[in-house]
Coordinates of C-alpha atoms and ligand atoms in Angstrom, one line a residue:
X144 CA 14.8 69.0 195.0
X145 CA 17.8 67.5 196.7
X146 CA 17.8 64.2 194.9
X147 CA 17.8 63.2 191.2
X148 CA 14.4 61.6 191.3
X149 CA 12.7 64.3 193.3
X150 CA 14.2 67.0 191.1
X151 CA 13.2 65.2 187.9
X152 CA 9.7 64.7 189.2
X153 CA 9.4 68.5 189.8
X154 CA 9.9 68.8 186.1
X155 CA 7.5 66.0 185.2
X156 CA 10.3 63.7 184.4
X157 CA 11.8 60.5 186.0
X158 CA 15.4 59.8 186.8
X159 CA 16.3 56.1 186.7
X160 CA 19.2 53.7 186.8
X161 CA 20.0 50.2 185.6
X162 CA 19.8 47.8 188.5
X163 CA 21.4 44.3 189.0
X164 CA 19.4 42.0 191.2
X165 CA 22.5 40.5 192.9
X166 CA 23.5 43.9 194.2
X167 CA 20.3 44.4 196.1
X168 CA 22.1 43.0 199.1
X169 CA 24.8 45.7 198.9
X170 CA 23.8 48.3 201.5
X171 CA 25.7 51.2 199.9
X172 CA 24.2 50.4 196.5
X173 CA 20.6 50.1 197.8
X174 CA 21.1 53.3 199.9
X175 CA 21.9 55.3 196.9
X176 CA 19.3 53.6 194.7
X177 CA 16.5 54.3 197.2
X178 CA 17.5 57.8 197.9
X179 CA 18.1 59.1 194.3
X180 CA 16.1 57.2 191.7
X181 CA 12.4 56.8 190.9
X182 CA 12.8 54.5 187.8
X183 CA 14.7 51.2 187.4
X184 CA 15.7 49.1 184.5
X185 CA 16.8 45.5 185.1
X186 CA 20.3 45.5 183.7
X187 CA 20.2 41.8 182.5
X188 CA 17.4 40.1 184.4
X189 CA 14.6 40.6 181.8
X190 CA 16.6 39.6 178.8
X191 CA 15.7 36.4 176.8
X192 CA 18.5 34.3 178.2
X193 CA 17.5 35.2 181.8
X194 CA 13.7 34.8 181.5
X195 CA 13.5 31.8 179.2
X196 CA 16.6 29.7 179.6
X197 CA 14.9 26.6 178.2
X198 CA 12.2 26.9 175.6
X199 CA 8.8 27.5 177.3
X200 CA 10.3 27.3 180.8
X201 CA 10.2 30.8 182.2
X202 CA 12.3 32.0 185.1
X203 CA 11.3 35.4 186.6
X204 CA 13.1 35.1 189.9
X205 CA 15.7 37.8 189.5
X206 CA 13.6 40.1 187.5
X207 CA 10.8 39.8 190.1
X208 CA 13.2 40.8 192.8
X209 CA 13.9 44.0 191.0
X210 CA 10.3 44.7 190.3
X211 CA 9.3 44.0 193.9
X212 CA 12.1 46.3 195.2
X213 CA 10.9 49.0 192.9
X214 CA 7.2 48.7 193.9
X215 CA 8.1 48.6 197.6
X216 CA 10.1 51.9 197.2
X217 CA 7.8 53.9 194.9
X218 CA 9.9 53.4 191.7
X219 CA 8.6 52.5 188.3
X220 CA 10.1 50.0 186.0
X221 CA 11.4 50.1 182.4
X222 CA 11.3 46.6 181.0
X223 CA 14.4 45.7 179.0
X224 CA 14.3 44.0 176.4
X225 CA 11.8 41.7 174.7
X226 CA 13.3 41.1 171.3
X227 CA 17.1 41.5 170.7
X228 CA 19.7 39.5 168.7
X229 CA 22.0 39.5 171.7
X230 CA 21.8 37.7 175.1
X231 CA 19.5 35.1 173.6
X232 CA 19.5 31.6 175.2
X233 CA 21.3 28.9 173.2
X234 CA 18.2 27.2 172.1
X235 CA 16.9 30.4 170.4
X236 CA 20.2 31.0 168.8
X237 CA 19.9 27.6 167.2
X238 CA 16.4 28.3 165.7
X239 CA 15.6 30.1 162.4
X240 CA 12.7 30.8 160.2
X241 CA 9.2 30.1 161.4
X242 CA 10.3 28.4 164.6
X243 CA 12.3 31.4 165.7
X244 CA 9.5 33.8 164.8
X245 CA 7.0 31.8 166.8
X246 CA 9.5 31.5 169.7
X247 CA 9.9 35.3 169.6
X248 CA 6.1 35.9 169.6
X249 CA 5.6 33.4 172.5
X250 CA 8.5 35.0 174.5
X251 CA 7.1 38.5 174.1
X252 CA 3.6 37.3 175.0
X253 CA 4.6 35.4 178.1
X254 CA 7.0 37.9 179.5
X255 CA 4.8 41.0 178.8
X256 CA 1.8 39.1 180.3
X257 CA 3.8 38.1 183.4
X258 CA 4.6 41.8 184.0
X259 CA 1.3 43.2 182.8
X260 CA 0.4 46.4 184.6
X261 CA 3.8 46.7 186.3
X262 CA 5.9 48.2 183.5
X263 CA 6.0 51.8 182.6
X264 CA 7.7 51.2 179.3
X265 CA 9.0 48.2 177.5
X266 CA 12.1 48.2 175.2
X267 CA 10.2 45.9 172.8
X268 CA 12.9 45.8 170.2
X269 CA 16.6 46.6 171.0
X270 CA 19.3 47.4 168.5
X271 CA 17.7 46.2 165.2
X272 CA 19.6 48.6 163.0
X273 CA 23.2 48.7 161.7
X274 CA 25.4 51.7 162.1
X275 CA 25.5 52.0 158.3
X276 CA 21.8 52.7 158.4
X277 CA 20.0 49.5 157.1
X278 CA 18.5 46.8 159.2
X279 CA 21.0 44.7 161.2
X280 CA 22.0 41.7 159.0
X281 CA 23.7 39.9 161.8
X282 CA 20.5 39.4 163.7
X283 CA 18.8 36.0 163.5
X284 CA 15.5 37.8 164.1
X285 CA 16.0 39.9 161.0
X286 CA 16.5 36.7 159.0
X287 CA 12.9 35.7 160.0
X288 CA 11.6 38.4 157.7
X289 CA 11.5 42.2 157.4
X290 CA 8.2 42.5 159.4
X291 CA 9.7 41.1 162.6
X292 CA 9.9 44.5 164.3
X293 CA 6.3 45.4 163.8
X294 CA 5.2 41.9 164.8
X295 CA 7.1 42.3 168.0
X296 CA 5.3 45.6 168.7
X297 CA 1.9 44.3 167.9
X298 CA 2.5 41.3 170.1
X299 CA 3.6 43.4 173.0
X300 CA 0.6 45.7 172.7
X301 CA -1.8 42.8 172.8
X302 CA -0.1 41.3 175.9
X303 CA 0.1 44.6 177.9
X304 CA -1.9 47.4 176.4
X305 CA -1.0 49.7 179.3
X306 CA 2.7 49.7 178.8
X307 CA 4.4 52.3 176.6
X308 CA 6.2 50.4 173.8
X309 CA 9.7 51.7 172.9
X310 CA 12.3 51.1 170.2
X311 CA 15.7 51.3 171.8
X312 CA 19.2 51.7 170.2
X313 CA 22.7 53.2 170.3
X314 CA 24.4 55.5 167.9
X315 CA 21.1 57.2 167.3
X316 CA 22.0 60.4 169.1
X317 CA 23.7 62.3 166.3
X318 CA 21.0 63.6 163.9
X319 CA 23.3 63.3 160.9
X320 CA 24.2 59.7 161.4
X321 CA 22.7 57.1 159.1
X322 CA 21.4 54.9 161.9
X323 CA 19.5 57.8 163.4
X324 CA 17.9 58.5 160.1
X325 CA 17.0 54.8 159.6
X326 CA 15.3 54.6 163.0
X327 CA 13.5 57.9 162.4
X328 CA 12.2 56.5 159.1
X329 CA 11.0 53.3 160.8
X330 CA 9.1 55.3 163.5
X331 CA 7.6 57.6 160.9
X332 CA 6.4 54.6 158.9
X333 CA 5.0 52.9 162.0
X334 CA 3.0 56.0 162.9
X335 CA 1.7 56.3 159.4
X336 CA 0.6 52.7 159.2
X337 CA -0.7 52.5 162.8
X338 CA 1.9 50.0 164.1
X339 CA 1.8 50.5 167.9
X340 CA 4.8 52.5 169.1
X341 CA 4.9 55.0 171.9
X342 CA 8.5 55.9 172.5
X343 CA 12.1 55.9 171.2
X344 CA 14.9 55.1 173.6
X345 CA 18.3 56.6 173.0
X346 CA 20.8 54.5 174.8
X347 CA 23.3 57.4 174.8
X348 CA 26.5 55.5 175.7
X349 CA 28.9 58.4 175.0
X350 CA 32.6 57.9 174.4
X351 CA 35.3 59.0 172.0
X352 CA 33.9 56.9 169.2
X353 CA 30.3 58.0 169.8
X354 CA 30.6 61.4 171.5
X355 CA 27.7 63.6 172.8
X356 CA 26.7 65.4 169.7
X357 CA 25.9 69.1 169.5
X358 CA 22.7 68.3 167.7
X359 CA 21.4 65.9 170.4
X360 CA 18.5 68.3 171.2
X361 CA 17.6 68.4 167.5
X362 CA 17.5 64.6 167.5
X363 CA 15.2 64.4 170.5
X364 CA 13.0 67.1 169.0
X365 CA 12.7 65.4 165.7
X366 CA 11.7 62.0 167.1
X367 CA 9.2 63.7 169.4
X368 CA 7.7 65.5 166.5
X369 CA 6.7 62.1 165.1
X370 CA 4.3 61.8 168.0
X371 CA 6.3 59.5 170.3
X372 CA 8.0 60.1 173.7
X373 CA 11.7 60.0 173.8
X374 CA 13.7 58.6 176.7
X375 CA 17.4 58.6 177.4
X376 CA 17.6 54.9 178.4
X377 CA 21.3 53.9 179.2
X378 CA 23.2 57.1 179.7
X379 CA 26.9 56.9 180.6
X380 CA 29.6 59.3 179.6
X381 CA 33.3 58.5 179.3
X382 CA 35.7 60.8 181.1
X383 CA 36.0 62.5 184.4
X384 CA 35.9 65.8 186.3
X385 CA 34.6 69.1 184.8
X386 CA 34.5 67.9 181.2
X387 CA 32.3 64.9 182.1
X388 CA 30.2 67.0 184.4
X389 CA 29.5 69.6 181.7
X390 CA 28.4 67.0 179.2
X391 CA 26.1 65.3 181.8
X392 CA 24.5 68.7 182.5
X393 CA 24.1 69.4 178.7
X394 CA 22.3 66.1 178.3
X395 CA 19.9 66.9 181.1
X396 CA 19.2 70.4 179.7
X397 CA 18.5 68.9 176.2
X398 CA 16.0 66.5 177.6
X399 CA 14.2 69.2 179.7
X400 CA 14.0 71.4 176.6
X401 CA 11.9 68.8 174.8
X402 CA 8.5 68.3 176.4
X403 CA 8.2 64.7 175.2
X404 CA 11.6 63.7 176.6
X405 CA 10.0 62.0 179.6
X406 CA 13.0 60.8 181.5
X407 CA 16.6 59.8 181.9
X408 CA 18.1 56.5 183.0
X409 CA 21.8 56.1 183.7
X410 CA 23.3 52.7 183.1
X411 CA 24.5 51.9 186.6
X412 CA 25.0 53.7 189.9
X413 CA 28.7 53.8 190.8
X414 CA 31.6 53.7 188.4
X415 CA 32.3 50.3 189.7
X416 CA 28.8 49.2 188.6
X417 CA 29.4 50.2 185.0
X418 CA 29.3 47.6 182.2
X419 CA 32.3 49.4 180.8
X420 CA 35.5 47.4 181.6
X421 CA 37.4 50.5 182.4
X422 CA 36.7 54.2 183.0
X423 CA 34.5 56.2 185.2
X424 CA 31.4 56.9 183.2
X425 CA 28.7 57.2 186.0
X426 CA 27.5 59.7 188.6
X427 CA 28.9 58.1 191.8
X428 CA 32.5 56.9 192.4
X429 CA 33.3 53.4 193.5
X430 CA 32.7 54.4 197.2
X431 CA 29.3 55.8 196.4
X432 CA 30.4 59.4 196.7
X433 CA 28.7 62.0 194.5
X434 CA 31.0 63.1 191.6
X435 CA 31.0 66.5 189.9
X436 CA 28.8 64.9 187.2
X437 CA 26.2 64.2 189.9
X438 CA 26.2 67.8 190.9
X439 CA 26.0 69.0 187.3
X440 CA 22.9 66.8 186.7
X441 CA 21.2 67.9 189.9
X442 CA 21.9 71.6 189.1
X443 CA 20.5 71.1 185.5
X444 CA 17.3 69.4 186.7
Ligands
XIL673 C1 24.9 45.2 179.1 C2 25.0 45.0 180.6 O1 25.2 46.2 181.3 C3 26.1 44.0 181.0 O2 26.0 43.6 182.3 C4 25.9 42.7 180.1 O3 27.1 41.9 180.3 C5 25.8 43.1 178.6 O4 24.7 44.0 178.4 N1 23.0 48.0 175.3 C6 21.9 47.4 176.0 C7 22.2 46.8 177.3 O5 20.8 47.5 175.5 O6 21.3 45.7 177.6 C8 23.6 46.4 177.5 O7 23.7 46.0 178.9 C9 24.5 47.5 177.2 C10 24.4 48.0 175.8

């Protein structure tokens, strides 16, 4: 293939990007999006603060714009994210206990129902573990009880039985890291007890503090061996030039080597679209030109 999406499709995979609704009026941005990608993840528009700014008052305007654009252009959608300690509306941040638990369940039910049948995979729970390996103690959702993660997955399954349900996190790329082991143990436990989970998302934001690990393929293989798909959900790689390109190529080769690695999403299109305040972590430069990293990805696909 001559584009990322078409080449990935030839291998039975997708190639996606995070999309910001307000950029859908940028012709350069949309030109690259429509040409190269066949999966999109709303970068912020499906988060709790965006979709339920006041309790029980839902606003899908910006998320719907992205979903409509995707459907009109033959792209699928990864939903991101139903339950997360971050980017919550103020009213939810001020809740605790049973009230917060019920608000979470209501939020998941309403959002997943609104998008029922339109979402390939949901990041049902995002970033619930600490780098040290245990559950994240600074999450208000965790303080509603240890079962909140499985309650979130069961709620999402009931609302949209057709969507794949993913657990998504960062610093879960290196097989030897405590957080990777903690997420692995949770998924193994969920599979053993019949808690609905279909996929694990590795955000894979690679930088000097969290570099691409030599055992990345092992991590993908080990999660897949639990009976879930694995997806690379927010890929970006600090650096530039040949070094960055080589790492991008290696990530793609690792995914293709694991049959249950179903696709790769980069977290933005141009370097200027990146959430990173500085750096050049993406596949296109600020003018929308293909970087060496782009060519390395296309060659690896
Ligand atoms: C980021 C967005 O890219 C930014 O625009 C926003 O200000 C903060 O969130 N992990 C995730 C994503 O799961 O939702 C985050 O996205 C990046 C880290």
